[in-house]
Amino acid sequence: MRPRAVLPDTLHRSKPLRLHGRSVAWLPPLLLLVGIMVLDANTSGRFRIISWLVLVPAVAAAICGVLGTVALAVLSLLVYGVMDASWPHEYQNGLPDFVLVVVGSGLAALACSVRLRAERRMLHMRDVAETTRRTVLRPMPQGWGGLDHAAVYLAADSEARVGGDFYDIQPGRHGTRLLLGDVQGKGLAAVEAAAALLGTFRESAYHEPVLTTVAGRLEIRMLRHNGYSVALGRGDSDRFATGVLVAFPEDTPATVEVVNFGHEPPLVVTPDGVRSLPPGDGLPLGMGDLASAPPPVLRVPLAPGETLLLVTDGVTEARDAAGDFFPLRDSLTKALARDPRTAEPRRLVRFVRDGTLDHCGGRLGDDTTIFAVRRRTVGAADAAGVADAAGGSR
């Protein structure tokens, strides 16, 4: 089964069978009860199946609420009494089977109560996970920071909903900056590190005029977080994070500034093809003390209409059954030749998502983030505004 590509803003809670907005969860056990009655009435006295009524509350316990289960259990007992009494005495099942139905009904009601309690607990835990996800990977409005953007996050653990991948766009006093990264490791420790880095990025990217300072603050934050973890006895002193920090300067709309912290270099996707940005030689965040100099800031061209594609290693290291990696760049080149509109952020993210999942058969070995951005042109912004207005007038 494929992981869900887009997580909803609110969780879809489990609901009973519904028809025209009304619950019909009681219908299957009721049909079972009627079926047992009909079969018992049309069998010989030597082969009675009325005791099978014990199955009715058992089925109700799996799909109905407690009250519905109890109601069907009581109905089963009444039907048992009426149907069994309608046979001659020598063919009646009598008290033993009646006790069986009583005991089965009681156990079914108990099982239903336990099921509902477990469901409430599970939904509560999913709510917590969803809140955590929205805190780390906050939703961003269209046009945020003057960028057209699209992103998808796929957790390797479909129930976890959030992991060590992180991304964000932060408009500020000195232009818009974005950050995408991947914390080493998994679990809540990786989520905590990602949240710490995002918090630092959101503040420093807004206030600091120089991208090198933002990069330095991220490195310091990673080291401080590791020290804090060690002080708690967790032993995470060597945790690190790869990442890409990108700035969109306001004074040079045809260029971007990039700092690469040991991450896969972004791709520039245009209707005419694909090219890679220079890889840079920065070390991952948390390992800066091993380098003789901070990672360089690369100034590279990015023309209007060109899309910047950033992915985590869940894409680049996705393997098929033969063990081959997903050929991201070749796949994009072929897709653009077929349809140049694939370079649009939303189409691009959708294509990479589907291609990755198809390549690995839906079995992701790592958390996967796909993030596409490009500068928003005046025409695109106006068109989006018209679409929003039209949507609001419906």
mmCIF file of C-alpha atoms in Angstrom:
data_model
loop_
_atom_site.group_PDB
_atom_site.id
_atom_site.type_symbol
_atom_site.label_atom_id
_atom_site.label_comp_id
_atom_site.label_asym_id
_atom_site.label_seq_id
_atom_site.Cartn_x
_atom_site.Cartn_y
_atom_site.Cartn_z
ATOM 1 C CA MET A 1 0.000 0.000 0.000
ATOM 2 C CA ARG A 2 1.288 3.435 -0.870
ATOM 3 C CA PRO A 3 1.778 6.042 1.820
ATOM 4 C CA ARG A 4 -0.552 8.953 1.615
ATOM 5 C CA ALA A 5 0.926 11.750 -0.402
ATOM 6 C CA VAL A 6 -0.826 14.616 1.262
ATOM 7 C CA LEU A 7 -1.832 14.656 4.863
ATOM 8 C CA PRO A 8 -5.206 16.263 5.594
ATOM 9 C CA ASP A 9 -5.572 19.250 7.886
ATOM 10 C CA THR A 10 -7.955 17.259 10.081
ATOM 11 C CA LEU A 11 -7.983 13.579 10.771
ATOM 12 C CA HIS A 12 -10.693 11.434 9.260
ATOM 13 C CA ARG A 13 -12.048 9.532 12.217
ATOM 14 C CA SER A 14 -13.365 6.035 11.783
ATOM 15 C CA LYS A 15 -17.114 5.998 11.187
ATOM 16 C CA PRO A 16 -19.610 3.147 11.050
ATOM 17 C CA LEU A 17 -21.251 2.094 7.813
ATOM 18 C CA ARG A 18 -23.317 4.986 6.554
ATOM 19 C CA LEU A 19 -26.035 5.408 3.934
ATOM 20 C CA HIS A 20 -27.246 8.873 2.983
ATOM 21 C CA GLY A 21 -25.483 10.260 6.029
ATOM 22 C CA ARG A 22 -27.033 7.827 8.501
ATOM 23 C CA SER A 23 -25.391 4.903 10.232
ATOM 24 C CA VAL A 24 -26.404 1.446 9.003
ATOM 25 C CA ALA A 25 -23.828 -0.480 11.023
ATOM 26 C CA TRP A 26 -26.708 -2.398 12.606
ATOM 27 C CA LEU A 27 -27.783 -3.792 9.240
ATOM 28 C CA PRO A 28 -25.229 -6.649 8.780
ATOM 29 C CA PRO A 29 -25.826 -8.227 12.224
ATOM 30 C CA LEU A 30 -29.579 -7.797 11.779
ATOM 31 C CA LEU A 31 -29.454 -9.555 8.396
ATOM 32 C CA LEU A 32 -27.419 -12.312 10.027
ATOM 33 C CA LEU A 33 -30.090 -12.681 12.722
ATOM 34 C CA VAL A 34 -32.868 -12.907 10.129
ATOM 35 C CA GLY A 35 -30.851 -15.422 8.113
ATOM 36 C CA ILE A 36 -30.368 -17.665 11.147
ATOM 37 C CA MET A 37 -34.091 -17.476 11.923
ATOM 38 C CA VAL A 38 -35.032 -18.474 8.370
ATOM 39 C CA LEU A 39 -32.533 -21.332 8.246
ATOM 40 C CA ASP A 40 -33.560 -22.664 11.653
ATOM 41 C CA ALA A 41 -37.213 -22.594 10.663
ATOM 42 C CA ASN A 42 -36.453 -24.627 7.529
ATOM 43 C CA THR A 43 -34.182 -27.298 8.997
ATOM 44 C CA SER A 44 -35.067 -30.592 10.546
ATOM 45 C CA GLY A 45 -35.446 -30.933 14.277
ATOM 46 C CA ARG A 46 -32.222 -32.926 14.460
ATOM 47 C CA PHE A 47 -30.171 -30.066 13.055
ATOM 48 C CA ARG A 48 -30.944 -26.820 14.902
ATOM 49 C CA ILE A 49 -28.844 -23.706 14.282
ATOM 50 C CA ILE A 50 -30.668 -21.281 16.561
ATOM 51 C CA SER A 51 -27.647 -21.273 18.889
ATOM 52 C CA TRP A 52 -25.745 -19.557 16.080
ATOM 53 C CA LEU A 53 -27.458 -16.391 17.265
ATOM 54 C CA VAL A 54 -24.389 -15.970 19.454
ATOM 55 C CA LEU A 55 -22.667 -14.690 16.280
ATOM 56 C CA VAL A 56 -25.033 -11.699 16.008
ATOM 57 C CA PRO A 57 -23.714 -9.696 19.002
ATOM 58 C CA ALA A 58 -20.173 -10.770 18.083
ATOM 59 C CA VAL A 59 -20.524 -9.189 14.632
ATOM 60 C CA ALA A 60 -22.212 -6.115 16.146
ATOM 61 C CA ALA A 61 -19.293 -5.682 18.558
ATOM 62 C CA ALA A 62 -16.933 -5.257 15.613
ATOM 63 C CA ILE A 63 -18.846 -2.502 13.812
ATOM 64 C CA CYS A 64 -21.468 -1.008 16.150
ATOM 65 C CA GLY A 65 -21.380 1.016 19.326
ATOM 66 C CA VAL A 66 -22.010 -0.380 22.780
ATOM 67 C CA LEU A 67 -25.713 0.492 22.763
ATOM 68 C CA GLY A 68 -26.209 -1.059 19.348
ATOM 69 C CA THR A 69 -24.394 -4.210 20.415
ATOM 70 C CA VAL A 70 -26.482 -4.514 23.577
ATOM 71 C CA ALA A 71 -29.702 -3.926 21.634
ATOM 72 C CA LEU A 72 -28.846 -6.650 19.112
ATOM 73 C CA ALA A 73 -27.802 -8.976 21.950
ATOM 74 C CA VAL A 74 -31.172 -8.511 23.672
ATOM 75 C CA LEU A 75 -32.964 -9.019 20.356
ATOM 76 C CA SER A 76 -30.999 -12.250 19.825
ATOM 77 C CA LEU A 77 -32.063 -13.559 23.232
ATOM 78 C CA LEU A 78 -35.708 -12.769 22.539
ATOM 79 C CA VAL A 79 -35.545 -14.433 19.126
ATOM 80 C CA TYR A 80 -33.868 -17.464 20.666
ATOM 81 C CA GLY A 81 -36.645 -17.838 23.230
ATOM 82 C CA VAL A 82 -39.429 -17.494 20.658
ATOM 83 C CA MET A 83 -37.853 -19.698 17.987
ATOM 84 C CA ASP A 84 -36.772 -22.456 20.372
ATOM 85 C CA ALA A 85 -40.181 -22.582 22.066
ATOM 86 C CA SER A 86 -41.903 -22.985 18.689
ATOM 87 C CA TRP A 87 -40.369 -26.460 18.265
ATOM 88 C CA PRO A 88 -41.625 -29.591 19.990
ATOM 89 C CA HIS A 89 -40.008 -30.259 23.322
ATOM 90 C CA GLU A 90 -37.769 -33.087 22.082
ATOM 91 C CA TYR A 91 -36.198 -30.794 19.475
ATOM 92 C CA GLN A 92 -35.673 -27.744 21.691
ATOM 93 C CA ASN A 93 -32.080 -26.710 22.471
ATOM 94 C CA GLY A 94 -33.202 -25.442 25.836
ATOM 95 C CA LEU A 95 -31.265 -23.759 28.607
ATOM 96 C CA PRO A 96 -27.657 -24.765 27.724
ATOM 97 C CA ASP A 97 -27.660 -23.010 24.364
ATOM 98 C CA PHE A 98 -29.586 -20.081 25.847
ATOM 99 C CA VAL A 99 -26.793 -19.657 28.404
ATOM 100 C CA LEU A 100 -24.290 -19.788 25.514
ATOM 101 C CA VAL A 101 -26.053 -16.893 23.786
ATOM 102 C CA VAL A 102 -26.254 -14.943 27.069
ATOM 103 C CA VAL A 103 -22.532 -15.387 27.770
ATOM 104 C CA GLY A 104 -21.624 -14.600 24.159
ATOM 105 C CA SER A 105 -23.730 -11.443 24.262
ATOM 106 C CA GLY A 106 -22.052 -10.261 27.465
ATOM 107 C CA LEU A 107 -18.572 -10.895 26.069
ATOM 108 C CA ALA A 108 -19.505 -9.110 22.834
ATOM 109 C CA ALA A 109 -20.636 -6.003 24.739
ATOM 110 C CA LEU A 110 -17.372 -6.050 26.715
ATOM 111 C CA ALA A 111 -15.317 -6.498 23.557
ATOM 112 C CA CYS A 112 -17.149 -3.581 21.921
ATOM 113 C CA SER A 113 -16.370 -1.354 24.892
ATOM 114 C CA VAL A 114 -12.679 -2.309 24.741
ATOM 115 C CA ARG A 115 -12.589 -1.700 20.979
ATOM 116 C CA LEU A 116 -14.080 1.764 21.287
ATOM 117 C CA ARG A 117 -11.693 2.675 24.102
ATOM 118 C CA ALA A 118 -8.737 1.538 21.984
ATOM 119 C CA GLU A 119 -10.040 3.535 19.017
ATOM 120 C CA ARG A 120 -10.327 6.675 21.142
ATOM 121 C CA ARG A 121 -6.784 6.199 22.370
ATOM 122 C CA MET A 122 -5.506 5.648 18.848
ATOM 123 C CA LEU A 123 -7.297 8.754 17.558
ATOM 124 C CA HIS A 124 -5.860 10.783 20.414
ATOM 125 C CA MET A 125 -2.362 9.622 19.518
ATOM 126 C CA ARG A 126 -3.004 10.467 15.859
ATOM 127 C CA ASP A 127 -4.150 13.932 16.930
ATOM 128 C CA VAL A 128 -0.890 14.393 18.828
ATOM 129 C CA ALA A 129 1.116 13.199 15.822
ATOM 130 C CA GLU A 130 -0.832 15.527 13.524
ATOM 131 C CA THR A 131 -0.252 18.492 15.820
ATOM 132 C CA THR A 132 3.451 17.678 15.914
ATOM 133 C CA ARG A 133 3.545 17.451 12.133
ATOM 134 C CA ARG A 134 1.849 20.812 11.705
ATOM 135 C CA THR A 135 4.250 22.372 14.194
ATOM 136 C CA VAL A 136 7.340 21.086 12.423
ATOM 137 C CA LEU A 137 6.020 21.219 8.846
ATOM 138 C CA ARG A 138 3.719 24.178 9.109
ATOM 139 C CA PRO A 139 1.286 24.837 6.243
ATOM 140 C CA MET A 140 2.285 27.715 3.977
ATOM 141 C CA PRO A 141 -0.125 29.839 1.938
ATOM 142 C CA GLN A 142 0.300 30.061 -1.788
ATOM 143 C CA GLY A 143 2.620 32.864 -2.801
ATOM 144 C CA TRP A 144 4.275 32.813 0.634
ATOM 145 C CA GLY A 145 7.421 34.916 0.456
ATOM 146 C CA GLY A 146 6.797 35.725 -3.209
ATOM 147 C CA LEU A 147 7.301 32.094 -4.224
ATOM 148 C CA ASP A 148 5.135 29.573 -5.998
ATOM 149 C CA HIS A 149 5.733 26.386 -4.050
ATOM 150 C CA ALA A 150 4.547 22.837 -3.631
ATOM 151 C CA ALA A 151 5.716 20.151 -1.235
ATOM 152 C CA VAL A 152 4.909 16.637 -0.180
ATOM 153 C CA TYR A 153 6.167 14.705 2.808
ATOM 154 C CA LEU A 154 5.945 10.908 2.921
ATOM 155 C CA ALA A 155 6.817 9.194 6.189
ATOM 156 C CA ALA A 156 8.464 5.794 5.873
ATOM 157 C CA ASP A 157 6.302 4.836 8.863
ATOM 158 C CA SER A 158 2.802 5.712 7.634
ATOM 159 C CA GLU A 159 1.492 5.958 11.217
ATOM 160 C CA ALA A 160 4.274 8.261 12.441
ATOM 161 C CA ARG A 161 3.233 11.139 10.128
ATOM 162 C CA VAL A 162 6.418 13.047 10.883
ATOM 163 C CA GLY A 163 10.113 12.245 11.011
ATOM 164 C CA GLY A 164 13.504 13.878 10.594
ATOM 165 C CA ASP A 165 12.836 15.652 7.277
ATOM 166 C CA PHE A 166 12.042 19.357 7.485
ATOM 167 C CA TYR A 167 11.453 22.330 5.204
ATOM 168 C CA ASP A 168 10.152 25.872 5.415
ATOM 169 C CA ILE A 169 9.990 29.226 3.638
ATOM 170 C CA GLN A 170 10.662 32.368 5.637
ATOM 171 C CA PRO A 171 10.106 35.837 4.149
ATOM 172 C CA GLY A 172 12.036 38.543 5.957
ATOM 173 C CA ARG A 173 13.576 41.976 5.896
ATOM 174 C CA HIS A 174 16.289 40.925 3.467
ATOM 175 C CA GLY A 175 14.380 38.743 1.049
ATOM 176 C CA THR A 176 12.932 35.268 1.229
ATOM 177 C CA ARG A 177 14.933 32.280 2.448
ATOM 178 C CA LEU A 178 14.079 28.600 2.416
ATOM 179 C CA LEU A 179 15.538 25.591 4.171
ATOM 180 C CA LEU A 180 15.225 21.887 3.471
ATOM 181 C CA GLY A 181 17.039 19.238 5.452
ATOM 182 C CA ASP A 182 17.187 15.739 6.841
ATOM 183 C CA VAL A 183 18.210 14.938 10.406
ATOM 184 C CA GLN A 184 20.278 11.797 10.843
ATOM 185 C CA GLY A 185 18.360 9.033 12.572
ATOM 186 C CA LYS A 186 14.678 8.428 13.170
ATOM 187 C CA GLY A 187 12.085 8.727 15.903
ATOM 188 C CA LEU A 188 11.216 11.530 18.281
ATOM 189 C CA ALA A 189 14.877 12.494 18.758
ATOM 190 C CA ALA A 190 15.127 13.345 15.046
ATOM 191 C CA VAL A 191 11.838 15.276 15.228
ATOM 192 C CA GLU A 192 13.153 17.331 18.159
ATOM 193 C CA ALA A 193 16.332 18.194 16.261
ATOM 194 C CA ALA A 194 14.329 19.185 13.171
ATOM 195 C CA ALA A 195 12.069 21.423 15.269
ATOM 196 C CA ALA A 196 15.085 23.075 16.878
ATOM 197 C CA LEU A 197 16.675 23.842 13.502
ATOM 198 C CA LEU A 198 13.425 25.183 12.055
ATOM 199 C CA GLY A 199 12.904 27.481 15.029
ATOM 200 C CA THR A 200 16.370 28.967 14.584
ATOM 201 C CA PHE A 201 15.896 29.278 10.837
ATOM 202 C CA ARG A 202 12.584 31.121 11.145
ATOM 203 C CA GLU A 203 14.086 33.762 13.411
ATOM 204 C CA SER A 204 17.520 34.206 11.858
ATOM 205 C CA ALA A 205 16.252 34.108 8.258
ATOM 206 C CA TYR A 206 13.871 36.941 9.077
ATOM 207 C CA HIS A 207 16.346 39.206 10.879
ATOM 208 C CA GLU A 208 19.836 38.502 9.531
ATOM 209 C CA PRO A 209 20.946 40.423 6.416
ATOM 210 C CA VAL A 210 23.733 37.984 5.453
ATOM 211 C CA LEU A 211 23.066 34.355 4.531
ATOM 212 C CA THR A 212 26.391 33.279 6.054
ATOM 213 C CA THR A 213 25.127 34.407 9.454
ATOM 214 C CA VAL A 214 21.967 32.334 9.061
ATOM 215 C CA ALA A 215 24.100 29.314 8.163
ATOM 216 C CA GLY A 216 26.307 29.906 11.196
ATOM 217 C CA ARG A 217 23.349 30.122 13.538
ATOM 218 C CA LEU A 218 22.010 26.809 12.215
ATOM 219 C CA GLU A 219 25.356 25.146 12.889
ATOM 220 C CA ILE A 220 25.473 26.539 16.419
ATOM 221 C CA ARG A 221 21.884 25.442 17.054
ATOM 222 C CA MET A 222 22.667 21.884 16.017
ATOM 223 C CA LEU A 223 25.659 21.781 18.362
ATOM 224 C CA ARG A 224 23.639 23.271 21.221
ATOM 225 C CA HIS A 225 20.862 20.758 20.681
ATOM 226 C CA ASN A 226 23.355 17.892 20.765
ATOM 227 C CA GLY A 227 24.799 19.248 23.997
ATOM 228 C CA TYR A 228 21.334 19.481 25.508
ATOM 229 C CA SER A 229 20.587 15.881 24.518
ATOM 230 C CA VAL A 230 23.815 14.692 26.108
ATOM 231 C CA ALA A 231 22.977 16.590 29.306
ATOM 232 C CA LEU A 232 19.711 14.639 29.426
ATOM 233 C CA GLY A 233 21.641 11.398 29.105
ATOM 234 C CA ARG A 234 20.471 10.566 25.595
ATOM 235 C CA GLY A 235 23.930 10.251 24.084
ATOM 236 C CA ASP A 236 23.120 12.157 20.865
ATOM 237 C CA SER A 237 26.369 14.137 20.765
ATOM 238 C CA ASP A 238 27.130 13.022 17.194
ATOM 239 C CA ARG A 239 23.732 13.724 15.628
ATOM 240 C CA PHE A 240 23.903 15.801 12.451
ATOM 241 C CA ALA A 241 21.646 17.076 9.682
ATOM 242 C CA THR A 242 22.191 17.573 5.997
ATOM 243 C CA GLY A 243 20.425 20.523 4.417
ATOM 244 C CA VAL A 244 20.203 23.185 1.768
ATOM 245 C CA LEU A 245 19.733 26.865 2.601
ATOM 246 C CA VAL A 246 18.559 29.076 -0.266
ATOM 247 C CA ALA A 247 18.072 32.846 -0.421
ATOM 248 C CA PHE A 248 16.117 34.778 -3.043
ATOM 249 C CA PRO A 249 17.677 38.269 -2.984
ATOM 250 C CA GLU A 250 15.317 41.088 -3.856
ATOM 251 C CA ASP A 251 17.953 43.096 -5.711
ATOM 252 C CA THR A 252 18.915 40.258 -8.100
ATOM 253 C CA PRO A 253 15.756 38.460 -9.222
ATOM 254 C CA ALA A 254 17.638 36.227 -11.677
ATOM 255 C CA THR A 255 19.939 34.634 -9.090
ATOM 256 C CA VAL A 256 19.772 32.714 -5.829
ATOM 257 C CA GLU A 257 22.258 32.192 -3.031
ATOM 258 C CA VAL A 258 22.797 28.627 -1.846
ATOM 259 C CA VAL A 259 24.555 27.094 1.140
ATOM 260 C CA ASN A 260 24.801 23.322 0.999
ATOM 261 C CA PHE A 261 25.328 21.387 4.233
ATOM 262 C CA GLY A 262 26.365 18.036 2.753
ATOM 263 C CA HIS A 263 23.005 17.546 1.026
ATOM 264 C CA GLU A 264 22.093 16.402 -2.453
ATOM 265 C CA PRO A 265 22.401 19.521 -4.654
ATOM 266 C CA PRO A 266 19.076 20.940 -5.847
ATOM 267 C CA LEU A 267 17.969 20.584 -9.444
ATOM 268 C CA VAL A 268 16.856 23.442 -11.644
ATOM 269 C CA VAL A 269 13.926 22.283 -13.742
ATOM 270 C CA THR A 270 12.880 24.225 -16.828
ATOM 271 C CA PRO A 271 10.559 23.366 -19.718
ATOM 272 C CA ASP A 272 13.724 22.727 -21.760
ATOM 273 C CA GLY A 273 15.518 20.363 -19.379
ATOM 274 C CA VAL A 274 17.199 19.786 -16.041
ATOM 275 C CA ARG A 275 20.484 20.965 -14.577
ATOM 276 C CA SER A 276 22.105 20.525 -11.168
ATOM 277 C CA LEU A 277 23.315 23.332 -8.972
ATOM 278 C CA PRO A 278 26.952 23.141 -7.858
ATOM 279 C CA PRO A 279 27.262 20.671 -4.972
ATOM 280 C CA GLY A 280 29.256 22.924 -2.663
ATOM 281 C CA ASP A 281 31.637 21.482 -0.090
ATOM 282 C CA GLY A 282 29.931 22.218 3.207
ATOM 283 C CA LEU A 283 29.740 19.608 5.943
ATOM 284 C CA PRO A 284 26.432 18.588 7.545
ATOM 285 C CA LEU A 285 25.104 20.709 10.397
ATOM 286 C CA GLY A 286 26.672 19.557 13.642
ATOM 287 C CA MET A 287 29.992 18.704 12.005
ATOM 288 C CA GLY A 288 31.200 22.209 11.257
ATOM 289 C CA ASP A 289 34.081 21.978 13.742
ATOM 290 C CA LEU A 290 35.688 19.406 11.439
ATOM 291 C CA ALA A 291 36.030 21.971 8.642
ATOM 292 C CA SER A 292 38.652 24.686 8.369
ATOM 293 C CA ALA A 293 36.142 27.219 7.041
ATOM 294 C CA PRO A 294 32.363 27.664 7.029
ATOM 295 C CA PRO A 295 30.469 26.391 3.982
ATOM 296 C CA PRO A 296 30.624 28.829 1.070
ATOM 297 C CA VAL A 297 27.691 30.818 -0.233
ATOM 298 C CA LEU A 298 27.211 29.980 -3.900
ATOM 299 C CA ARG A 299 25.581 32.571 -6.125
ATOM 300 C CA VAL A 300 23.941 30.794 -9.053
ATOM 301 C CA PRO A 301 21.577 31.899 -11.835
ATOM 302 C CA LEU A 302 17.889 31.080 -11.603
ATOM 303 C CA ALA A 303 15.886 32.760 -14.327
ATOM 304 C CA PRO A 304 12.220 33.673 -13.899
ATOM 305 C CA GLY A 305 10.070 30.623 -14.644
ATOM 306 C CA GLU A 306 12.759 28.140 -13.606
ATOM 307 C CA THR A 307 11.820 25.832 -10.748
ATOM 308 C CA LEU A 308 14.140 24.762 -7.965
ATOM 309 C CA LEU A 309 13.604 21.128 -6.934
ATOM 310 C CA LEU A 310 14.895 19.974 -3.553
ATOM 311 C CA VAL A 311 14.511 16.409 -2.316
ATOM 312 C CA THR A 312 15.728 14.304 0.586
ATOM 313 C CA ASP A 313 17.411 10.940 0.211
ATOM 314 C CA GLY A 314 14.100 9.128 0.372
ATOM 315 C CA VAL A 315 13.903 10.016 -3.339
ATOM 316 C CA THR A 316 17.505 9.629 -4.432
ATOM 317 C CA GLU A 317 17.987 6.366 -2.516
ATOM 318 C CA ALA A 318 14.666 4.732 -3.411
ATOM 319 C CA ARG A 319 15.384 1.269 -4.822
ATOM 320 C CA ASP A 320 13.395 -1.076 -6.996
ATOM 321 C CA ALA A 321 13.231 -4.862 -6.645
ATOM 322 C CA ALA A 322 16.575 -5.186 -8.458
ATOM 323 C CA GLY A 323 18.262 -2.752 -6.063
ATOM 324 C CA ASP A 324 18.619 0.064 -8.609
ATOM 325 C CA PHE A 325 18.248 3.677 -7.450
ATOM 326 C CA PHE A 326 15.486 5.902 -8.761
ATOM 327 C CA PRO A 327 16.851 7.774 -11.837
ATOM 328 C CA LEU A 328 15.404 11.141 -10.872
ATOM 329 C CA ARG A 329 17.167 13.343 -13.409
ATOM 330 C CA ASP A 330 16.651 10.998 -16.366
ATOM 331 C CA SER A 331 12.981 10.562 -15.486
ATOM 332 C CA LEU A 332 12.497 14.315 -15.305
ATOM 333 C CA THR A 333 14.229 14.861 -18.631
ATOM 334 C CA LYS A 334 11.919 12.376 -20.351
ATOM 335 C CA ALA A 335 8.831 13.821 -18.666
ATOM 336 C CA LEU A 336 9.725 17.369 -19.731
ATOM 337 C CA ALA A 337 10.193 16.213 -23.306
ATOM 338 C CA ARG A 338 6.663 14.816 -23.228
ATOM 339 C CA ASP A 339 5.098 17.748 -21.381
ATOM 340 C CA PRO A 340 7.072 20.947 -20.618
ATOM 341 C CA ARG A 341 4.411 21.902 -18.048
ATOM 342 C CA THR A 342 5.951 19.289 -15.736
ATOM 343 C CA ALA A 343 8.297 22.079 -14.635
ATOM 344 C CA GLU A 344 5.444 23.779 -12.759
ATOM 345 C CA PRO A 345 5.897 23.241 -8.988
ATOM 346 C CA ARG A 346 2.668 21.322 -8.364
ATOM 347 C CA ARG A 347 3.051 19.092 -11.414
ATOM 348 C CA LEU A 348 6.715 18.577 -10.640
ATOM 349 C CA VAL A 349 6.116 17.458 -7.056
ATOM 350 C CA ARG A 350 3.325 15.145 -8.155
ATOM 351 C CA PHE A 351 5.506 13.586 -10.846
ATOM 352 C CA VAL A 352 8.466 12.983 -8.519
ATOM 353 C CA ARG A 353 6.190 11.582 -5.810
ATOM 354 C CA ASP A 354 4.481 9.140 -8.156
ATOM 355 C CA GLY A 355 7.750 8.178 -9.822
ATOM 356 C CA THR A 356 9.442 7.467 -6.495
ATOM 357 C CA LEU A 357 6.564 5.346 -5.218
ATOM 358 C CA ASP A 358 6.274 3.433 -8.486
ATOM 359 C CA HIS A 359 10.007 2.749 -8.509
ATOM 360 C CA CYS A 360 10.128 1.332 -4.971
ATOM 361 C CA GLY A 361 6.718 -0.326 -5.134
ATOM 362 C CA GLY A 362 5.357 1.936 -2.387
ATOM 363 C CA ARG A 363 7.888 0.612 0.160
ATOM 364 C CA LEU A 364 9.828 3.674 1.247
ATOM 365 C CA GLY A 365 13.050 2.950 3.061
ATOM 366 C CA ASP A 366 13.334 6.461 4.490
ATOM 367 C CA ASP A 367 11.265 9.569 5.074
ATOM 368 C CA THR A 368 10.807 11.418 1.810
ATOM 369 C CA THR A 369 10.369 15.124 1.152
ATOM 370 C CA ILE A 370 9.877 16.716 -2.266
ATOM 371 C CA PHE A 371 9.917 20.522 -2.377
ATOM 372 C CA ALA A 372 9.619 22.682 -5.503
ATOM 373 C CA VAL A 373 9.736 26.499 -5.591
ATOM 374 C CA ARG A 374 10.123 29.287 -8.085
ATOM 375 C CA ARG A 375 9.784 33.031 -8.020
ATOM 376 C CA ARG A 376 6.227 34.171 -8.455
ATOM 377 C CA THR A 377 5.704 36.274 -11.548
ATOM 378 C CA VAL A 378 3.237 39.151 -11.593
ATOM 379 C CA GLY A 379 1.010 37.317 -14.059
ATOM 380 C CA ALA A 380 0.918 34.184 -11.928
ATOM 381 C CA ALA A 381 0.090 36.187 -8.817
ATOM 382 C CA ASP A 382 -2.754 37.977 -10.602
ATOM 383 C CA ALA A 383 -4.119 34.707 -11.938
ATOM 384 C CA ALA A 384 -4.029 33.181 -8.468
ATOM 385 C CA GLY A 385 -5.857 36.178 -7.081
ATOM 386 C CA VAL A 386 -8.588 35.877 -9.704
ATOM 387 C CA ALA A 387 -8.931 32.153 -8.986
ATOM 388 C CA ASP A 388 -9.209 32.808 -5.251
ATOM 389 C CA ALA A 389 -11.846 35.459 -5.841
ATOM 390 C CA ALA A 390 -13.797 33.148 -8.131
ATOM 391 C CA GLY A 391 -13.625 30.371 -5.591
ATOM 392 C CA GLY A 392 -14.906 32.655 -2.864
ATOM 393 C CA SER A 393 -17.834 33.862 -4.950
ATOM 394 C CA ARG A 394 -19.218 30.367 -5.514
#
